[in-house]
mmCIF file of C-alpha atoms in Angstrom:
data_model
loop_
_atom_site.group_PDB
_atom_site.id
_atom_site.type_symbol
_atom_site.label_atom_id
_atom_site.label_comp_id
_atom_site.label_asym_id
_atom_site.label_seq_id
_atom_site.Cartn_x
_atom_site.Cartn_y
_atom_site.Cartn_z
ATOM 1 C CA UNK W 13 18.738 -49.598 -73.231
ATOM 2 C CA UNK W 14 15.183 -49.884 -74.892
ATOM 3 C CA UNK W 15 14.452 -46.211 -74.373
ATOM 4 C CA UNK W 16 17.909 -45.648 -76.457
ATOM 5 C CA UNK W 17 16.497 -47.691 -79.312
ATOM 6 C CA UNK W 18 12.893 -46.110 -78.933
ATOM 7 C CA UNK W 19 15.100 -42.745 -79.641
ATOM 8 C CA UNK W 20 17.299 -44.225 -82.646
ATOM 9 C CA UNK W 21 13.954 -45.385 -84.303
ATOM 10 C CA UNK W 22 11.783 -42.482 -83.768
ATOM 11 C CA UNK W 23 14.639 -39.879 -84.701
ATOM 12 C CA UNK W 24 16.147 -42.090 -87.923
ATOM 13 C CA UNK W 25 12.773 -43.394 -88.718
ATOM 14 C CA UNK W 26 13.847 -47.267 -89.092
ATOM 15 C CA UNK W 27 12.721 -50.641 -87.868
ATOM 16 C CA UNK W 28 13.077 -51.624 -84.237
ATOM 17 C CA UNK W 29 15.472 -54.477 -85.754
ATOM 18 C CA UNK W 30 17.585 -51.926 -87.007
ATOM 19 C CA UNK W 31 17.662 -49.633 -84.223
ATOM 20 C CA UNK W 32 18.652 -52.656 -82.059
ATOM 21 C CA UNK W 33 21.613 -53.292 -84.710
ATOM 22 C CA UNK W 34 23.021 -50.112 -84.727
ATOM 23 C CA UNK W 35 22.678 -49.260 -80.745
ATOM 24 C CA UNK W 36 24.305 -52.457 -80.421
ATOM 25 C CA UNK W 37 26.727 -51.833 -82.916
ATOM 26 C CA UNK W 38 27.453 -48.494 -81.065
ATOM 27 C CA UNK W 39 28.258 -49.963 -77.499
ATOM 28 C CA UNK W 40 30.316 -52.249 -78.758
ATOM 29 C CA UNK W 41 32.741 -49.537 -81.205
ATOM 30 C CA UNK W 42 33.113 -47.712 -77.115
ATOM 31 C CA UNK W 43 34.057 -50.990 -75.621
ATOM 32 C CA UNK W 44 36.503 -51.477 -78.437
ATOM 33 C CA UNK W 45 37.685 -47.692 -78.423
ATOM 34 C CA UNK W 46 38.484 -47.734 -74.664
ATOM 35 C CA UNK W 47 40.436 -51.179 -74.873
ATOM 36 C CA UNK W 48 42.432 -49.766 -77.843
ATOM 37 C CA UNK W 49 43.086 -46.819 -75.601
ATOM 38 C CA UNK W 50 43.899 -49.291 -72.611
ATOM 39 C CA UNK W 51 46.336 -51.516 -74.305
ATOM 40 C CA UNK W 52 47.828 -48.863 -76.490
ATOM 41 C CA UNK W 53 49.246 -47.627 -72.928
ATOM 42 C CA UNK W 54 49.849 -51.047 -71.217
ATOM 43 C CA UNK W 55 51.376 -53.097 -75.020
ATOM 44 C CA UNK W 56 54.799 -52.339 -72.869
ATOM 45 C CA UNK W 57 56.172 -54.580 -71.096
ATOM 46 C CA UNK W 58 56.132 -53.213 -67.353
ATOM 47 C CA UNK W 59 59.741 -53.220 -65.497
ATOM 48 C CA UNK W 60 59.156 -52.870 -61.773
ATOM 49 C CA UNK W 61 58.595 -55.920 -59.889
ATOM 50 C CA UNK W 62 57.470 -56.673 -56.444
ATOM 51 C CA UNK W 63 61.390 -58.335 -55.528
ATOM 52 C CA UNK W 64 64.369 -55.930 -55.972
ATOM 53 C CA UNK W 65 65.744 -55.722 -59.174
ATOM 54 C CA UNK W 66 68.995 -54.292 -60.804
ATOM 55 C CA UNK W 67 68.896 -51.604 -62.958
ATOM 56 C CA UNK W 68 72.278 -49.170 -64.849
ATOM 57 C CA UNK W 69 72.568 -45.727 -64.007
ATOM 58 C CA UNK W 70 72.476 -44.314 -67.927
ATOM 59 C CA UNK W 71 73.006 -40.653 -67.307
ATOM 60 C CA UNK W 72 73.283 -38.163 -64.325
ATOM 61 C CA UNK W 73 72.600 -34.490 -64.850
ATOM 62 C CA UNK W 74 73.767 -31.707 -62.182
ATOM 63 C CA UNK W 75 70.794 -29.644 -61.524
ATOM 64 C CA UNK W 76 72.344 -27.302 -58.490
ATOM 65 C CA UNK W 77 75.361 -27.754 -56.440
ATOM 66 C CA UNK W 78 73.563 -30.239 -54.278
ATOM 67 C CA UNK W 79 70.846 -32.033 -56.853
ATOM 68 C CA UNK W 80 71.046 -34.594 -59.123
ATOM 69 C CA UNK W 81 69.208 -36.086 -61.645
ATOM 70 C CA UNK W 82 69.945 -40.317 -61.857
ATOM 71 C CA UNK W 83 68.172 -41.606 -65.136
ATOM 72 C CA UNK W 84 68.204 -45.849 -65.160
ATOM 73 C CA UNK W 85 68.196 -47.940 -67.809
ATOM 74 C CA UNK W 86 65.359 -50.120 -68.143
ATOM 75 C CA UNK W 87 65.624 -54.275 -69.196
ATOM 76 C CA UNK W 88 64.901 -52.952 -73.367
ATOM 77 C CA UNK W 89 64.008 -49.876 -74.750
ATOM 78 C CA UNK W 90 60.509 -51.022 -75.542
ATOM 79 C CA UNK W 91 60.002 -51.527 -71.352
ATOM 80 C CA UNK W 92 58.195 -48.924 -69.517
ATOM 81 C CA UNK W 93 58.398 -48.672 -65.365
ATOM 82 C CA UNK W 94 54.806 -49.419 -65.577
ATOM 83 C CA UNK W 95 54.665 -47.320 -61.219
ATOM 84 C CA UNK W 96 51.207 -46.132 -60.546
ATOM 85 C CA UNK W 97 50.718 -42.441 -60.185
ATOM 86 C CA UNK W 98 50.468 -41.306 -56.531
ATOM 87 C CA UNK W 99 53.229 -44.408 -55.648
ATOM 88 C CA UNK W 100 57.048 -44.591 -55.051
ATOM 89 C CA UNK W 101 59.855 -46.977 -56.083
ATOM 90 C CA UNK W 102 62.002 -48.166 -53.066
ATOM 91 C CA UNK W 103 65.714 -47.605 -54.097
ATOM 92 C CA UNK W 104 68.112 -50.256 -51.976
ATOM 93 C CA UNK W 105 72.028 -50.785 -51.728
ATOM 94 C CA UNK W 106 74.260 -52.869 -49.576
ATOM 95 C CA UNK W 107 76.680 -50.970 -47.050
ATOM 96 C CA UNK W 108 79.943 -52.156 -47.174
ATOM 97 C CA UNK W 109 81.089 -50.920 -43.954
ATOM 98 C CA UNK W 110 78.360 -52.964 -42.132
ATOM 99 C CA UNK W 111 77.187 -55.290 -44.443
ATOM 100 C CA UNK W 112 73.426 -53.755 -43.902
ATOM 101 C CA UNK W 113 71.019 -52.694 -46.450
ATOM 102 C CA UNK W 114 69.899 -49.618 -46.899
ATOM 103 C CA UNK W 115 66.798 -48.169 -48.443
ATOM 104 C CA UNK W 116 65.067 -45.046 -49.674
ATOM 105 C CA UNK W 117 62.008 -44.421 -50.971
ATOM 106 C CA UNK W 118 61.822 -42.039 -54.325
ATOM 107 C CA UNK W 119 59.250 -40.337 -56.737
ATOM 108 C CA UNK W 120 60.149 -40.711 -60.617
ATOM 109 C CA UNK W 121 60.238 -37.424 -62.536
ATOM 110 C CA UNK W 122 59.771 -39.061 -65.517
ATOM 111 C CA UNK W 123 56.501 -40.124 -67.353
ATOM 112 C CA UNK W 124 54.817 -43.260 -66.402
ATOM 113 C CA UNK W 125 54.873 -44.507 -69.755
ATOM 114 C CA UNK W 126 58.307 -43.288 -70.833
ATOM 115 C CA UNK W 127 60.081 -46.346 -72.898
ATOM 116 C CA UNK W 128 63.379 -47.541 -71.660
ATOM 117 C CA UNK W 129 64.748 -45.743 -68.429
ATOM 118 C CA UNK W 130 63.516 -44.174 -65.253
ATOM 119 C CA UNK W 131 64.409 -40.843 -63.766
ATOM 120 C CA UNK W 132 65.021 -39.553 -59.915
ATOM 121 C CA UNK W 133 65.658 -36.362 -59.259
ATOM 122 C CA UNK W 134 67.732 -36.177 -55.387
ATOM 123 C CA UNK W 135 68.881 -34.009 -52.826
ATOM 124 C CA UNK W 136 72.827 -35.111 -51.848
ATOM 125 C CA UNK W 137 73.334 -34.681 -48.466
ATOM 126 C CA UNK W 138 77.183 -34.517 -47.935
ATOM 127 C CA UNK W 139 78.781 -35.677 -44.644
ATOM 128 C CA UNK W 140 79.754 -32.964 -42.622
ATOM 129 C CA UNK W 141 77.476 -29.925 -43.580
ATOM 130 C CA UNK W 142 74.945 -30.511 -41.255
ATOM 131 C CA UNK W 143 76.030 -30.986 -37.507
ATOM 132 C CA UNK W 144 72.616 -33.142 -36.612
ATOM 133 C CA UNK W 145 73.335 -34.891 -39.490
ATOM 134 C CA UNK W 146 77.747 -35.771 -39.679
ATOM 135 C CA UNK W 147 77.084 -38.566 -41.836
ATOM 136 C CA UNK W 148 74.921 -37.412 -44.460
ATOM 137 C CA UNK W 149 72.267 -39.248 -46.526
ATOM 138 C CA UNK W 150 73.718 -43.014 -46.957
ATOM 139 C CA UNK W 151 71.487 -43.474 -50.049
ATOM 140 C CA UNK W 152 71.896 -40.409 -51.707
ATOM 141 C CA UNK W 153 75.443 -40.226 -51.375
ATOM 142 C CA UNK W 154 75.676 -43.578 -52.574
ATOM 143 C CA UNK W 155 73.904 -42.498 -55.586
ATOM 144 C CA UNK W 156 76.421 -39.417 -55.971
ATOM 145 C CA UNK W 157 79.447 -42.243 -55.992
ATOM 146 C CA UNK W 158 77.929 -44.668 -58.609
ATOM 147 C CA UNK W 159 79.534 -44.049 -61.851
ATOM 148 C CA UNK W 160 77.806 -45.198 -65.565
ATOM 149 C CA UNK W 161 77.042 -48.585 -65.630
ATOM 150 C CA UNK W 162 76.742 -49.362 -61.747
ATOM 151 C CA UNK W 163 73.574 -50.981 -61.030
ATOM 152 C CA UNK W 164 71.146 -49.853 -57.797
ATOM 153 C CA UNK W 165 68.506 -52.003 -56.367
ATOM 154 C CA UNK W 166 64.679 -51.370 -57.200
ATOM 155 C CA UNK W 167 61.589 -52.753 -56.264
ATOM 156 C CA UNK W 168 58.060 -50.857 -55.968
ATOM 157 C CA UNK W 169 55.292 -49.727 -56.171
ATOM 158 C CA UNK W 170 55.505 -48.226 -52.401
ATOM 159 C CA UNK W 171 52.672 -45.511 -51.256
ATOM 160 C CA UNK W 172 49.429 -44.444 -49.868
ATOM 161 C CA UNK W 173 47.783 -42.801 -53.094
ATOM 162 C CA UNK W 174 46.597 -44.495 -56.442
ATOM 163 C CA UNK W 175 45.873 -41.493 -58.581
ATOM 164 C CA UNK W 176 43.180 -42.870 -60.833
ATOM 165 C CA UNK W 177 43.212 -39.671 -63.700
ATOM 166 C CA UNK W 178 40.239 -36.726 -63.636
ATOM 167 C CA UNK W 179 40.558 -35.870 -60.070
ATOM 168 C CA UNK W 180 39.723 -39.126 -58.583
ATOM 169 C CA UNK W 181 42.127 -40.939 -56.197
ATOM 170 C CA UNK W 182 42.164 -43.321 -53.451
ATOM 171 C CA UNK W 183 44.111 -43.125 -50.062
ATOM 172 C CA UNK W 184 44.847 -45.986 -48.062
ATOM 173 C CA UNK W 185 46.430 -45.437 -44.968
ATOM 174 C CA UNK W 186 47.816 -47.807 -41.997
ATOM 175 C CA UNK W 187 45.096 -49.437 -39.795
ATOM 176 C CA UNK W 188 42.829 -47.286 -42.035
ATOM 177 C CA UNK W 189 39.815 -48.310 -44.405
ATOM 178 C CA UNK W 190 40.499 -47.266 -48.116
ATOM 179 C CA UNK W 191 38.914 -43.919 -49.031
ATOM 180 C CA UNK W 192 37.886 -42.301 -52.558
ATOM 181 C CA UNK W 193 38.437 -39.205 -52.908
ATOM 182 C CA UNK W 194 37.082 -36.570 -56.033
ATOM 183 C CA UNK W 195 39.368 -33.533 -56.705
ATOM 184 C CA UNK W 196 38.405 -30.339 -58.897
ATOM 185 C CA UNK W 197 40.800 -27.731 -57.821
ATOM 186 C CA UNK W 198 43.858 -29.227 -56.068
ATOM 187 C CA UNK W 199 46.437 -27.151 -53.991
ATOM 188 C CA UNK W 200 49.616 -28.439 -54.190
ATOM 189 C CA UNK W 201 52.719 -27.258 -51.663
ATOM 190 C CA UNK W 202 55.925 -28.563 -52.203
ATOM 191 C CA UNK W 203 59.561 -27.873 -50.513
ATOM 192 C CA UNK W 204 62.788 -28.873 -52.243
ATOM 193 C CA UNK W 205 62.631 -32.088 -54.103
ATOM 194 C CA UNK W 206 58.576 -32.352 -52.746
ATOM 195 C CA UNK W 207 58.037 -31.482 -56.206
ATOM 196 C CA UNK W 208 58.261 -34.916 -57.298
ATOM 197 C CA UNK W 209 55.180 -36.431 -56.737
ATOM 198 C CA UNK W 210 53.211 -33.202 -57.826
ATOM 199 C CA UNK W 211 55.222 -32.930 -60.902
ATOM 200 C CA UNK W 212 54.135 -36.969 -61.743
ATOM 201 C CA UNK W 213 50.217 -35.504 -60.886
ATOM 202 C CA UNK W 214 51.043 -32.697 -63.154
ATOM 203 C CA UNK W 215 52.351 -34.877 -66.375
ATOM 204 C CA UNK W 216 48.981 -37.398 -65.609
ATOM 205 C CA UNK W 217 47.135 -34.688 -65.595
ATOM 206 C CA UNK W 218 48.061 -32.644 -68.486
ATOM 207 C CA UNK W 219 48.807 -36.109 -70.461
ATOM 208 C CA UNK W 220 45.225 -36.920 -70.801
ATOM 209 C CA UNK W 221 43.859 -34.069 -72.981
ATOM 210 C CA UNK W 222 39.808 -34.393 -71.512
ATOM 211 C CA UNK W 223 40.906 -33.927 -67.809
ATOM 212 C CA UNK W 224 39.861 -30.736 -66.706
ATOM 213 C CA UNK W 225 41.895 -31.037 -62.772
ATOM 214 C CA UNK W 226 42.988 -27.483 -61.971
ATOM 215 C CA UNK W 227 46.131 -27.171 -60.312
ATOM 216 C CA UNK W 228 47.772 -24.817 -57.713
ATOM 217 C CA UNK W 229 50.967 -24.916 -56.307
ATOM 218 C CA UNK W 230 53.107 -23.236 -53.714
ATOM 219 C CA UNK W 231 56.906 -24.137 -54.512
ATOM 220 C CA UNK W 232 59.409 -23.684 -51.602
ATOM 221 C CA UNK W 233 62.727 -23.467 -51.601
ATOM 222 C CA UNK W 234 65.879 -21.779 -49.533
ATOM 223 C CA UNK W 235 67.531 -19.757 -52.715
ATOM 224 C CA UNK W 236 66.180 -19.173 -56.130
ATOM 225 C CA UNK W 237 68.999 -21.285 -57.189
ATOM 226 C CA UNK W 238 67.499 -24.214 -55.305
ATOM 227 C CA UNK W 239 64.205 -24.333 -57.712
ATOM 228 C CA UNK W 240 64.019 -27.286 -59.407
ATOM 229 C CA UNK W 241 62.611 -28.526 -62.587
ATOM 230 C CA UNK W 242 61.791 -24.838 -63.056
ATOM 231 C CA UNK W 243 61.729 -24.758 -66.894
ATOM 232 C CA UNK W 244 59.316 -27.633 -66.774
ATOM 233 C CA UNK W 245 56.942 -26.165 -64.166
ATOM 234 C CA UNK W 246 57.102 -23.058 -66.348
ATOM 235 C CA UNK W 247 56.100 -24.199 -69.627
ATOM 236 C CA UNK W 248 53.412 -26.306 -67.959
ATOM 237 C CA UNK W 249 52.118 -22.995 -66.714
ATOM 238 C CA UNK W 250 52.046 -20.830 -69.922
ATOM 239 C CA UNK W 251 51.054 -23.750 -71.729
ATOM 240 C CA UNK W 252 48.171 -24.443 -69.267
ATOM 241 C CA UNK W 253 47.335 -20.884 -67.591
ATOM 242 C CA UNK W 254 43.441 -21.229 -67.296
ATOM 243 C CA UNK W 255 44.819 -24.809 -65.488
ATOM 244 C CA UNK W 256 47.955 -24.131 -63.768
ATOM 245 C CA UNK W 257 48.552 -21.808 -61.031
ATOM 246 C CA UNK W 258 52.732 -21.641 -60.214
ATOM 247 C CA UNK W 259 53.885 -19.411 -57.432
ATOM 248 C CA UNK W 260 57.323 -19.706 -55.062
ATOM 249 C CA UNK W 261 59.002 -18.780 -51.805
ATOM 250 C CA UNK W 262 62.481 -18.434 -51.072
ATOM 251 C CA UNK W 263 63.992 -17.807 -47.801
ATOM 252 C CA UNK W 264 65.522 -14.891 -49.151
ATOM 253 C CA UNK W 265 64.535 -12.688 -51.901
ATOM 254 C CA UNK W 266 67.327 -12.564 -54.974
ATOM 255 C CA UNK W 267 66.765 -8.890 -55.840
ATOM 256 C CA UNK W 268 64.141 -6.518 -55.884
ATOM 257 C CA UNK W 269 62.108 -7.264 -58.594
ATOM 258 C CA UNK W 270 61.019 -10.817 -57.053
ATOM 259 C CA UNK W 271 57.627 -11.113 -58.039
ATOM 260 C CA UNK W 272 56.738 -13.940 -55.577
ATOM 261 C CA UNK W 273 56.931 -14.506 -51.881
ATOM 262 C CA UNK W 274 59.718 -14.128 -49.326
ATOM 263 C CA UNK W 275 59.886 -16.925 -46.170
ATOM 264 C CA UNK W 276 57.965 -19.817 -44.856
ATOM 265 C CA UNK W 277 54.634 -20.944 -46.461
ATOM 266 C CA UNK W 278 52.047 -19.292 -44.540
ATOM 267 C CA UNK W 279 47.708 -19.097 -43.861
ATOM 268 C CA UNK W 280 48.227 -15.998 -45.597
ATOM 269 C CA UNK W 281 50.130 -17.314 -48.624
ATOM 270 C CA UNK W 282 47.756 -20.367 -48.961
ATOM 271 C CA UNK W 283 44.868 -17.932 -48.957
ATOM 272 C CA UNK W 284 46.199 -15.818 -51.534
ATOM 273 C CA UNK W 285 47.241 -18.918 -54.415
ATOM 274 C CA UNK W 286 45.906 -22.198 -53.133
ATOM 275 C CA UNK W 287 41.806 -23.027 -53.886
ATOM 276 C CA UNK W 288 39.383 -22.235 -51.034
ATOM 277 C CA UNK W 289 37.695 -25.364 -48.967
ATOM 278 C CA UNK W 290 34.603 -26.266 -51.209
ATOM 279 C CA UNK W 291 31.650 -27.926 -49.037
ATOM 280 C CA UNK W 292 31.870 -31.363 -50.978
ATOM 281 C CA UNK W 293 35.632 -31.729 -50.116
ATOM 282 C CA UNK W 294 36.456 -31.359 -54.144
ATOM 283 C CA UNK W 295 39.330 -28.978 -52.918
ATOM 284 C CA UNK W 296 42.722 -31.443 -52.031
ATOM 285 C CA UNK W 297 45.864 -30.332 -50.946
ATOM 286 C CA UNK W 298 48.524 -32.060 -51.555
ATOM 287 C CA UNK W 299 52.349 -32.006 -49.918
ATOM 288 C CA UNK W 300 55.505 -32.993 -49.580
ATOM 289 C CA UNK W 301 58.926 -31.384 -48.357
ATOM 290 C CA UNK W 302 60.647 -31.274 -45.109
ATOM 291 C CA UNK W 303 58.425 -32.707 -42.008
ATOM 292 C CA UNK W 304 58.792 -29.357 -40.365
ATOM 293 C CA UNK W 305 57.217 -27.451 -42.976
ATOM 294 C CA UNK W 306 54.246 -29.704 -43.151
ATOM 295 C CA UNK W 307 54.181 -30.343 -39.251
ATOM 296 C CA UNK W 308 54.557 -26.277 -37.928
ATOM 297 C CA UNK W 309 53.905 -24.452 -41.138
ATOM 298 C CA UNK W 310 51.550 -26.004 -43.534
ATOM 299 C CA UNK W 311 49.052 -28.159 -41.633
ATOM 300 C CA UNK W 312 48.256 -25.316 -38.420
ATOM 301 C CA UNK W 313 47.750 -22.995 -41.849
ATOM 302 C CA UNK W 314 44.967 -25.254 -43.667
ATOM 303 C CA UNK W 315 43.738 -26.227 -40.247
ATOM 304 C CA UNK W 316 42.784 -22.137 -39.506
ATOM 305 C CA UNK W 317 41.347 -21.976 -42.946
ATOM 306 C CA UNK W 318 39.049 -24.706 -42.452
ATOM 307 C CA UNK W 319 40.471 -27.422 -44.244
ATOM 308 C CA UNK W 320 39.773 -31.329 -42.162
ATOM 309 C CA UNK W 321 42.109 -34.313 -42.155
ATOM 310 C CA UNK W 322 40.241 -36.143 -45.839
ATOM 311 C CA UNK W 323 41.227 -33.113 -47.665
ATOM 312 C CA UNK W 324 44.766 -33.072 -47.430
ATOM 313 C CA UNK W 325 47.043 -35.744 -48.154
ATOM 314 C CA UNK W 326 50.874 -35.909 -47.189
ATOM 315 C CA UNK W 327 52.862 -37.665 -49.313
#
């Protein structure tokens, strides 16, 4: 502190006194400035709780033949959901046939600071279209039934990583210590409604106008149809192209001018749009989608390009 002053009085040309006045001054304007910033975010009240709470379905919003969006009213329109980025809400209804509860964990699509509701977007799974799987998704059908106005059960935050803004994040995993992690260049790869969580990094990322986190992702999906949020991830990338890096894969190409990849995610295919393993671990990959894909697919592929166990994270 008393080589800043020396500086302010040498370069302004006043008394010490004075320098001390206006350094001090100074430090306290920034102290000020960053709690303005703080409670300008936080001035909402916050409408997740630790206990499971009610909240109305508001609107639902067909976004293939199989995906919905669910958007939930929050207690006023001044509340916000107040999740950390990185975390999950736990979603929780009773079964009538059995009495049990039954409970699913899900990443908001919308902002964490958007005022009065609080958007999922979810894969139905129908009984009877998958033979491993004759009864479906309990949850997400459940979801598919409710009608405006029914209520589903809520509680959170659930999750392993607190994204903390400007590439820095903590993991904290079972039976392991907390680690901080520093990201530059993340690579993200997600598989049907995996894009969740990277599309809440995205909007904290891009919200913040200083932070400077570059983004890649790897979007996979069976059909073209099956892309979700599309229109969102594409505007991000034309409005962000020095920033954001957006490339797919579909089982099956559409027609013959597909300009992007064709089958399973692959070494190749993370070599060609995902950042390269930097030597202080500031490269992080990210994903979520089915365990499959991560297990057989993504993690042998990161694992041949050199990539260890603290620079991925599987949400």
């Amino acid at each position: 502190m008393s080589a800043i002053i020396d500086l302010v009085e040498s370069t302004l040309g006043v008394s010490n006194d004075m320098a001390m006045i206006m350094v001090g001054t100074t430090v306290v304007a920034i102290v000020v400035a960053g709690f303005l910033v703080s409670s300008s975010q936080n001035k909402h009240p916050i409408a997740m709780t630790a206990d499971f709470t009610e909240f109305p379905l508001i609107q639902r919003e067909e976004l293939s033949h199989d995906t919905r969006k669910f958007t939930f009213g929050l207690p006023s329109e001044q509340h916000v959901l107040g999740l950390p980025i990185g975390q999950h809400m736990t979603l929780k209804f009773i079964d009538p046939k059995d009495g049990k509860g039954v409970q699913r964990s899900y990443t908001p699509v919308s902002r964490q600071y958007e005022k009065g509701s609080v958007s999922f977007v979810i894969k139905v799974y129908k009984a009877g279209v998958h033979p491993k799987f004759p009864e479906g998704g309990k949850m997400s059908q459940h979801l598919d039934s409710l009608s405006i106005g029914d209520t589903i059960l809520m509680k959170g935050p659930k999750g392993h990583m607190d994204w903390k803004g400007y590439g820095n994040f903590t993991v904290k995993q079972m039976r392991k210590p907390l680690e901080t992690r520093k990201a530059t260049h993340i690579g993200m790869i997600a598989g049907g409604t995996g894009i969740t969580p990277m599309l809440q990094i995205l909007h904290a990322i891009f919200e913040r106008p200083n932070d400077k986190t570059v983004v890649s992702l790897i979007y996979a999906n069976q059909t073209e149809d099956d892309i979700l949020v599309r229109e969102e991830l594409e505007n991000l990338a034309k409005e962000y192209p020095n920033q954001f890096k957006l490339h797919y894969t579909v089982d099956k190409a559409p027609s013959d001018d597909w300009k992007y990849s064709v089958g399973f995610v692959t070494k190749d295919m993370i070599d060609a749009h995902l950042p390269k393993k930097q030597s202080n671990g500031h490269t992080q990959i990210y994903m979520c989608g089915p365990p499959p894909m991560i297990k057989f697919a993504c993690l042998p592929a990161l694992q041949e390009l050199g990539f260890v166990e603290n620079e991925w994270f599987v949400f």
